[in-house]
Coordinates of C-alpha atoms in Angstrom, one line a residue:
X1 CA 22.4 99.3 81.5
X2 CA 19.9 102.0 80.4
X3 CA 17.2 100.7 82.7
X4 CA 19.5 99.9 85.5
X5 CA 18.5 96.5 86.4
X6 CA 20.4 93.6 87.8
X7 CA 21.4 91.2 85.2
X8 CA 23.1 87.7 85.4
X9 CA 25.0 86.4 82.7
X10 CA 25.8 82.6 82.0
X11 CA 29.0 80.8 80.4
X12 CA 31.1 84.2 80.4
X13 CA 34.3 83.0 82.2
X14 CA 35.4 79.5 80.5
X15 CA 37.6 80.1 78.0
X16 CA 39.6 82.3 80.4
X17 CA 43.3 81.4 81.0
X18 CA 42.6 82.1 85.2
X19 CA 39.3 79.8 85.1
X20 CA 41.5 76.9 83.5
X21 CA 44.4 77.0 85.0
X22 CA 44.1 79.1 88.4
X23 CA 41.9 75.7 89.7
X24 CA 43.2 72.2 89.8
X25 CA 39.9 70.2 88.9
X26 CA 41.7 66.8 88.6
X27 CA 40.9 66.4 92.5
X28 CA 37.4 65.9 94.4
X29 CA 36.5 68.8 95.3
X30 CA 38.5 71.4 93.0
X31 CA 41.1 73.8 94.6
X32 CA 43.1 76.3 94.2
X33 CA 46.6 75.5 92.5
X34 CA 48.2 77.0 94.7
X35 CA 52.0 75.6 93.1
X36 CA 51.0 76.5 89.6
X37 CA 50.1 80.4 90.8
X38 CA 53.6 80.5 92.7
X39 CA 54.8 79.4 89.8
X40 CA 53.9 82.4 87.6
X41 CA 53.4 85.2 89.9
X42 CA 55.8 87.6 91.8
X43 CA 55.3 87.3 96.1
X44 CA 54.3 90.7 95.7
X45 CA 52.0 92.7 98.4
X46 CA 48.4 91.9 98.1
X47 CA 45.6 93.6 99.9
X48 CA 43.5 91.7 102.5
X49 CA 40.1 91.9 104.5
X50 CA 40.3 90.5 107.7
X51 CA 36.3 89.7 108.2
X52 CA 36.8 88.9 112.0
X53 CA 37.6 93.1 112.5
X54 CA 35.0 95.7 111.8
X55 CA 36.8 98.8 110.6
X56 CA 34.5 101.8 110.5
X57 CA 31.9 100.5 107.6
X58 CA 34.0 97.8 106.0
X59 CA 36.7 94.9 107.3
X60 CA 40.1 95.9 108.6
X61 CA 43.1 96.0 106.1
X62 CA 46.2 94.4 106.0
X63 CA 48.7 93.8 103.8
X64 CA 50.4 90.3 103.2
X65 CA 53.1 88.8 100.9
X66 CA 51.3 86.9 98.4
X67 CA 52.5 83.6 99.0
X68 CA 52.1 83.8 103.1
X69 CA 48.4 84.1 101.7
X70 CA 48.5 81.5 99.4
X71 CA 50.1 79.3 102.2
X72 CA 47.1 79.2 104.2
X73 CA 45.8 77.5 100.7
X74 CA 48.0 74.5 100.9
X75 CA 46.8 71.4 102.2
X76 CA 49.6 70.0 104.2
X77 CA 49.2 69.6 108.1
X78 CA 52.0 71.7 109.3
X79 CA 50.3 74.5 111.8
X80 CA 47.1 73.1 110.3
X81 CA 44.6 74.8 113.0
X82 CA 46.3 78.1 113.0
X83 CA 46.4 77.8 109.4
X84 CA 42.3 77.5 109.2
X85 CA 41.8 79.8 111.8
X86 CA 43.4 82.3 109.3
X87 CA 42.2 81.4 106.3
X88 CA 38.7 81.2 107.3
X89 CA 39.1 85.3 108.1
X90 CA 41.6 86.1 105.4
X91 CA 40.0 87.7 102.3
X92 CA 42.1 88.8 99.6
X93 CA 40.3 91.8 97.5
X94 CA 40.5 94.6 95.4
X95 CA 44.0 93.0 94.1
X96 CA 44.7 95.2 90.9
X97 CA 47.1 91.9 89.6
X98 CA 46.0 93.0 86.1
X99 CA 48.0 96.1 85.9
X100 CA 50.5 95.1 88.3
X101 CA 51.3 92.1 85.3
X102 CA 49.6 94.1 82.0
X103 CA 51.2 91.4 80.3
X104 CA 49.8 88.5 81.8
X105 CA 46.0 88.0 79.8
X106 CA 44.2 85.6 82.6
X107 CA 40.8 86.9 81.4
X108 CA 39.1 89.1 79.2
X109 CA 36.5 91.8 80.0
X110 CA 33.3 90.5 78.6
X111 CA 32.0 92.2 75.4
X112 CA 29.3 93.3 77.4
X113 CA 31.1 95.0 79.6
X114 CA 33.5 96.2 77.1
X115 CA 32.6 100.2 76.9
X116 CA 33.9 101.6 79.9
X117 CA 35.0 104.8 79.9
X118 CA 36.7 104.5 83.5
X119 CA 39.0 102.3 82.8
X120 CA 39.8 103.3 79.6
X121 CA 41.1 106.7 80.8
X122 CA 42.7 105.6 84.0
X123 CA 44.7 102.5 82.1
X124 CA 45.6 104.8 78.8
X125 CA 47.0 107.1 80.9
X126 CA 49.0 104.6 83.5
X127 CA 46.9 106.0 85.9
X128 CA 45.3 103.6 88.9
X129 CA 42.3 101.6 87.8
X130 CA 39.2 100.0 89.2
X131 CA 39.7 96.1 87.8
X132 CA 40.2 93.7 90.9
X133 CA 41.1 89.9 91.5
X134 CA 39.2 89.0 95.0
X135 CA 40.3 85.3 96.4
X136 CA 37.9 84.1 99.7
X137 CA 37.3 81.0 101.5
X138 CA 34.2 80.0 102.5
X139 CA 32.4 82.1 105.0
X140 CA 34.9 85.2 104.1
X141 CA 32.3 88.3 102.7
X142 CA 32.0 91.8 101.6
X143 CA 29.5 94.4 104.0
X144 CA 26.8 95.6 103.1
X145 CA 27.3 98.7 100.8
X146 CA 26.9 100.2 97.1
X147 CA 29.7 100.5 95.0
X148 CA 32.0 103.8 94.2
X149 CA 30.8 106.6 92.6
X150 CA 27.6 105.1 92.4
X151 CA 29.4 103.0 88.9
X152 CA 28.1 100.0 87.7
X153 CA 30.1 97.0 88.5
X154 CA 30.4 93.4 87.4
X155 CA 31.8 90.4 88.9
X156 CA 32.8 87.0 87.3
X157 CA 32.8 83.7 89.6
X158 CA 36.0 81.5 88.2
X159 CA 35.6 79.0 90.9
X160 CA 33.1 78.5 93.8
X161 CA 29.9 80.0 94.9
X162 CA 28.7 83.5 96.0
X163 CA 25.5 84.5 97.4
X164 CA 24.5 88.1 97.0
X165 CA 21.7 89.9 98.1
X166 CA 20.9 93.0 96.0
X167 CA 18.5 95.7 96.7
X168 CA 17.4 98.3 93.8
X169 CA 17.8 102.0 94.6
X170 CA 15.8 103.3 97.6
X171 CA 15.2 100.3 99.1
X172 CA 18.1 100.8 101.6
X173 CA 16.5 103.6 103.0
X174 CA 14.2 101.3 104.9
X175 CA 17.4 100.2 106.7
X176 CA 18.4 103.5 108.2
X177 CA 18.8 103.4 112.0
X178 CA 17.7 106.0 114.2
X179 CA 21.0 108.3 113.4
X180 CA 20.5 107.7 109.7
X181 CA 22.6 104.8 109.2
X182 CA 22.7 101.8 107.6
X183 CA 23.6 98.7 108.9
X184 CA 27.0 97.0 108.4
X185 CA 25.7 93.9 107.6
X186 CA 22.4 92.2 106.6
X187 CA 20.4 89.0 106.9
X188 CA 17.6 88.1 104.8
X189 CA 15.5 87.8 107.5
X190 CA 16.5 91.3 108.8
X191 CA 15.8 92.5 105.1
X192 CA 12.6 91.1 105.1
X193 CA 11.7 92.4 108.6
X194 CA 12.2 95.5 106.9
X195 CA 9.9 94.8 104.1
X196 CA 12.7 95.7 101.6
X197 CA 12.5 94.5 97.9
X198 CA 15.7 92.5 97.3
X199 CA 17.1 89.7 95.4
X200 CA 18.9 86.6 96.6
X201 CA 21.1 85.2 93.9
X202 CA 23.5 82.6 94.2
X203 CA 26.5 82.9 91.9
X204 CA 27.5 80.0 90.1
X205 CA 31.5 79.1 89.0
X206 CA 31.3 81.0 85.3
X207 CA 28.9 83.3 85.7
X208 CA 28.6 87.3 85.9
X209 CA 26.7 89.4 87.6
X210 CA 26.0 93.1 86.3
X211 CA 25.3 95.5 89.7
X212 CA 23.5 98.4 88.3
X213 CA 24.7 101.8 89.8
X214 CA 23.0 102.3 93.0
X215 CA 22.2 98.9 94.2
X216 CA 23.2 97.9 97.9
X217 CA 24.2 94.9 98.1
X218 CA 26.6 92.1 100.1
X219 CA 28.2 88.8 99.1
X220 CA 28.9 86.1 100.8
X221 CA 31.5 83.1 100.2
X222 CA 29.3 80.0 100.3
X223 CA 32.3 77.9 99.1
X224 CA 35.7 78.6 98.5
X225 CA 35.9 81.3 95.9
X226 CA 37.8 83.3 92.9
X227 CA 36.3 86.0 91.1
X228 CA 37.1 89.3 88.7
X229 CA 35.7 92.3 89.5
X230 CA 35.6 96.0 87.3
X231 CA 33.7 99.0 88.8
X232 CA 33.0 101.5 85.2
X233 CA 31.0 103.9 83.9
X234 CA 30.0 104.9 80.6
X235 CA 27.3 106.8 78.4
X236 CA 24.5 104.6 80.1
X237 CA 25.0 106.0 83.4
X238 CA 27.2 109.1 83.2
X239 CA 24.7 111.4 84.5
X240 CA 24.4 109.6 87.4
X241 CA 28.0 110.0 88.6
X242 CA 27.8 113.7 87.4
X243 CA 25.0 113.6 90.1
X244 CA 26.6 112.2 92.8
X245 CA 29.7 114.3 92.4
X246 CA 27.1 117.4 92.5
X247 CA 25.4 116.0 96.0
X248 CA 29.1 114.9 97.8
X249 CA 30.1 118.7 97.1
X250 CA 27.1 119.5 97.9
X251 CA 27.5 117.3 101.6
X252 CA 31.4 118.6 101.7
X253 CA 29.8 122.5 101.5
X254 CA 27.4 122.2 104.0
X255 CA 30.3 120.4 106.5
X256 CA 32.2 122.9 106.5
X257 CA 29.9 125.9 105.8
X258 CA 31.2 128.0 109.2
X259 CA 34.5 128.0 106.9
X260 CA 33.0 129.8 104.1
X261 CA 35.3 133.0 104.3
X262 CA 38.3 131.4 104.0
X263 CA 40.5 132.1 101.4
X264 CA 40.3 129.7 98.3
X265 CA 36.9 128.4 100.1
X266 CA 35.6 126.6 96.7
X267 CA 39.2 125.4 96.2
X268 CA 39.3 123.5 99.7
X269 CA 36.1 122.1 98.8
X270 CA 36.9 120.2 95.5
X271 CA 39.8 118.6 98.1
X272 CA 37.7 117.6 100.9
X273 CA 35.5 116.2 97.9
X274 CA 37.8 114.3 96.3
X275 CA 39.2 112.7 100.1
X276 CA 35.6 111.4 100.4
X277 CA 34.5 110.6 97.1
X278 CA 37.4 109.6 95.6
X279 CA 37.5 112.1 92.1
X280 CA 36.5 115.8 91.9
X281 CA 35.3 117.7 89.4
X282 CA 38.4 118.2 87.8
X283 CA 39.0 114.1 87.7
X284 CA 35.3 114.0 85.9
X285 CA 36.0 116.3 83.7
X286 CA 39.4 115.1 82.2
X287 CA 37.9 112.0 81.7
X288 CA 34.5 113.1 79.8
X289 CA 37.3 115.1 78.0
X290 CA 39.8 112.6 77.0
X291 CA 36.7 110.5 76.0
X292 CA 35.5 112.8 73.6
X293 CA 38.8 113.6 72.1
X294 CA 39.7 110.2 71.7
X295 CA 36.0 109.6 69.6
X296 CA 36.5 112.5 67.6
X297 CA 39.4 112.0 66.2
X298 CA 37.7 108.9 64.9
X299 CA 35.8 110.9 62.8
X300 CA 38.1 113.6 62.3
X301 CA 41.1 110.6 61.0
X302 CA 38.7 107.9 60.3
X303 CA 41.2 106.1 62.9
X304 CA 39.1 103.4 65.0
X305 CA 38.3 103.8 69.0
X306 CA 40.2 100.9 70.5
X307 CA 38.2 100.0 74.2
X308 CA 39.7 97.9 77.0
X309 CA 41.3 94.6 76.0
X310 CA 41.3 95.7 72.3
X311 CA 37.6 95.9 71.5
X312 CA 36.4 98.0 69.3
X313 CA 33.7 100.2 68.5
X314 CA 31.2 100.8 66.0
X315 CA 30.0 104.2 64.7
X316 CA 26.6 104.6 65.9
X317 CA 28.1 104.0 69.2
X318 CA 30.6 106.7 68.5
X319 CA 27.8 109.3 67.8
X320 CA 26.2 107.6 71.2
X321 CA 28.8 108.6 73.4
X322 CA 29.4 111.9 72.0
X323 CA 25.8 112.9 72.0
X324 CA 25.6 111.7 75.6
X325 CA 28.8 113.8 76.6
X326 CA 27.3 116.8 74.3
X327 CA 24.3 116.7 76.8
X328 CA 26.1 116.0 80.2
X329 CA 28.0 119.3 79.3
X330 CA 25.2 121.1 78.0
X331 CA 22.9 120.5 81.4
X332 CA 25.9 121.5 83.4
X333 CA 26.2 124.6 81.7
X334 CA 22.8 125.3 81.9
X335 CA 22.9 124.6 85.7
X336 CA 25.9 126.8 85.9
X337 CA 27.5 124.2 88.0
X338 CA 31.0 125.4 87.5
X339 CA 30.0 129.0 88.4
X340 CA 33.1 128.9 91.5
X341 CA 35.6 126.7 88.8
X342 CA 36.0 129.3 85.6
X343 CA 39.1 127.3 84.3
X344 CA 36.7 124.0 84.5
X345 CA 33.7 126.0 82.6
X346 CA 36.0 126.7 80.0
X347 CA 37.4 123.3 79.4
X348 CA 33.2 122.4 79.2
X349 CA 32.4 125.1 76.5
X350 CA 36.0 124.4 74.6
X351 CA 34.4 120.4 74.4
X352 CA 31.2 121.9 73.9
X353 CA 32.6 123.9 70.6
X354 CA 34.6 120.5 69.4
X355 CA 31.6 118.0 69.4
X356 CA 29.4 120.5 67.6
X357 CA 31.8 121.5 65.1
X358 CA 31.3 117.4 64.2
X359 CA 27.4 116.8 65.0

């Protein structure tokens, strides 16, 4: 994570509950069982990608029962071309089934994958959270972006294939049109016409993939495929989000620079930011916040930090993530980032005062 580099990980997903019983492998090819899954979840609303429509830089949206997705699934014959037809654009993504059913443990996050201090805020505090089930048939696929934030994300195949091209930081820049865009969607040939430094991976059933912060990338569905997805951050690559929160407000101000003397000016900013990059500072900040209460207290009560799906961690990564948080706050400061945001700067020195009082 430190380095930032692209990392696949064998054997993570077979003990999981989802890779053992979501697929019926007693037929030639496996499939999707699509009676057991009725049989244990609600028909509730799930969120799909229609990858026939282009919607500004991703697929159109839709939303469908979860069983009239499913159906498309089944192998009988009734309506068996519009059937296909459909499910060879239907892509069901960013499904947040795990806190929809907390109860229902169809996985665990890997151990490597474990400190995540996203998540852990967001799902403490029955908030939304960033942990996805995607379901795709062959040919279905995800454009060509990098991923929110600018987090780190990881993805675990539990049936099929995926191929995934991933470019390290910069290199998208050599796809920029003539109006500073990137492109939609990429082919390896068009990324070698480029000259761009990429990597073609193809995801085996079982594995993970770690996506640095910053890496483009796109996926394909070579086969029918299943997989679990978290975006997260932690003390690895904190700073990083803190920078791209700084450069989207930075983008917002500029926008709207002919508004500058309006009223509450700064104010209107921080909600333009968060509409476009999804958190503003105060979001940021309440997290780095309840992440360094919650690891003090450790040391204050000699309690233990309980992470997502019950891990738990040790003390030298306790210091860790204080000691990174302790710097994050102490740069911004000396920036004076939150010169416009005086209730924000105090909440900074206030955390400031609390993890020196314990270092």
């Amino acid at each position: 994570m430190q380095p930032n580099r692209a990392v696949v990980v064998e054997g993570v997903a077979t003990d999981w509950q989802c890779y053992q019983r979501w697929i019926d492998r007693t037929v030639a090819p496996p499939k999707l069982d699509v009676s057991y899954l009725k049989g244990i979840l609600p028909n509730v609303p799930v969120p799909v990608a229609d990858c026939g429509k282009q919607h500004y830089n991703s697929h159109e949206k839709i939303e469908l029962a979860l069983y009239d997705f499913l159906q498309s699934w089944e192998s009988d014959e009734t309506n068996a071309d519009q059937r296909q037809r459909q499910r060879n654009r239907y892509y069901l993504k960013d499904w947040h089934l795990r806190s929809e059913l907390p109860q229902y443990s169809f996985y665990r996050t890997p151990a490597l994958f474990a400190s995540d201090w996203l998540n852990e805020y967001l799902v403490e505090n029955g908030s939304d959270d960033y942990r996805f089930v995607y379901i795709g048939p062959k040919g279905t696929w995800t454009a060509f972006h990098a991923d929110v934030f600018g987090s780190y994300s990881w993805s675990v195949n539990i049936f099929g294939r995926k191929l995934w091209y991933l470019l390290p930081p910069g290199e998208e820049q050599k796809l920029l049109n003539s109006r500073r865009n990137l492109p939609f969607s990429v082919t390896e040939q068009t990324l070698q016409d480029a000259g761009v430094v990429f990597f073609s991976i193809l995801q085996e059933a079982g594995e993970a993939i770690f996506v640095p912060s910053g890496w483009y990338h796109q996926v394909q569905n070579v086969e029918d495929a299943i997989s679990v997805n978290h975006n997260w951050f932690n003390g690895c690559n904190v700073g990083t989000i803190w920078n791209n929160l700084r450069g989207a407000l930075d983008d917002v101000r500029r926008e709207i620079d002919d508004c500058r003397d309006m009223d509450n000016f700064d104010e209107h900013c921080q909600v333009m930011l968060k509409a476009s990059f999804g958190i503003d500072y105060a979001d940021f900040l309440a997290i780095i916040q309840y992440v360094c209460d919650k690891r003090l207290a450790s040391f204050k009560e000699g309690s233990t930090v309980q992470q997502i799906d019950n891990y738990v961690l040790g003390g030298k990564h306790l210091m860790y993530d204080l000691i990174t948080i302790r710097n994050l706050l102490m740069e911004i400061e000396e920036q004076d980032s939150l010169a416009y945001y005086p209730a924000l700067n105090d909440l900074v020195l206030s955390c400031l005062k609390r993890i020196e009082a314990v270092l």
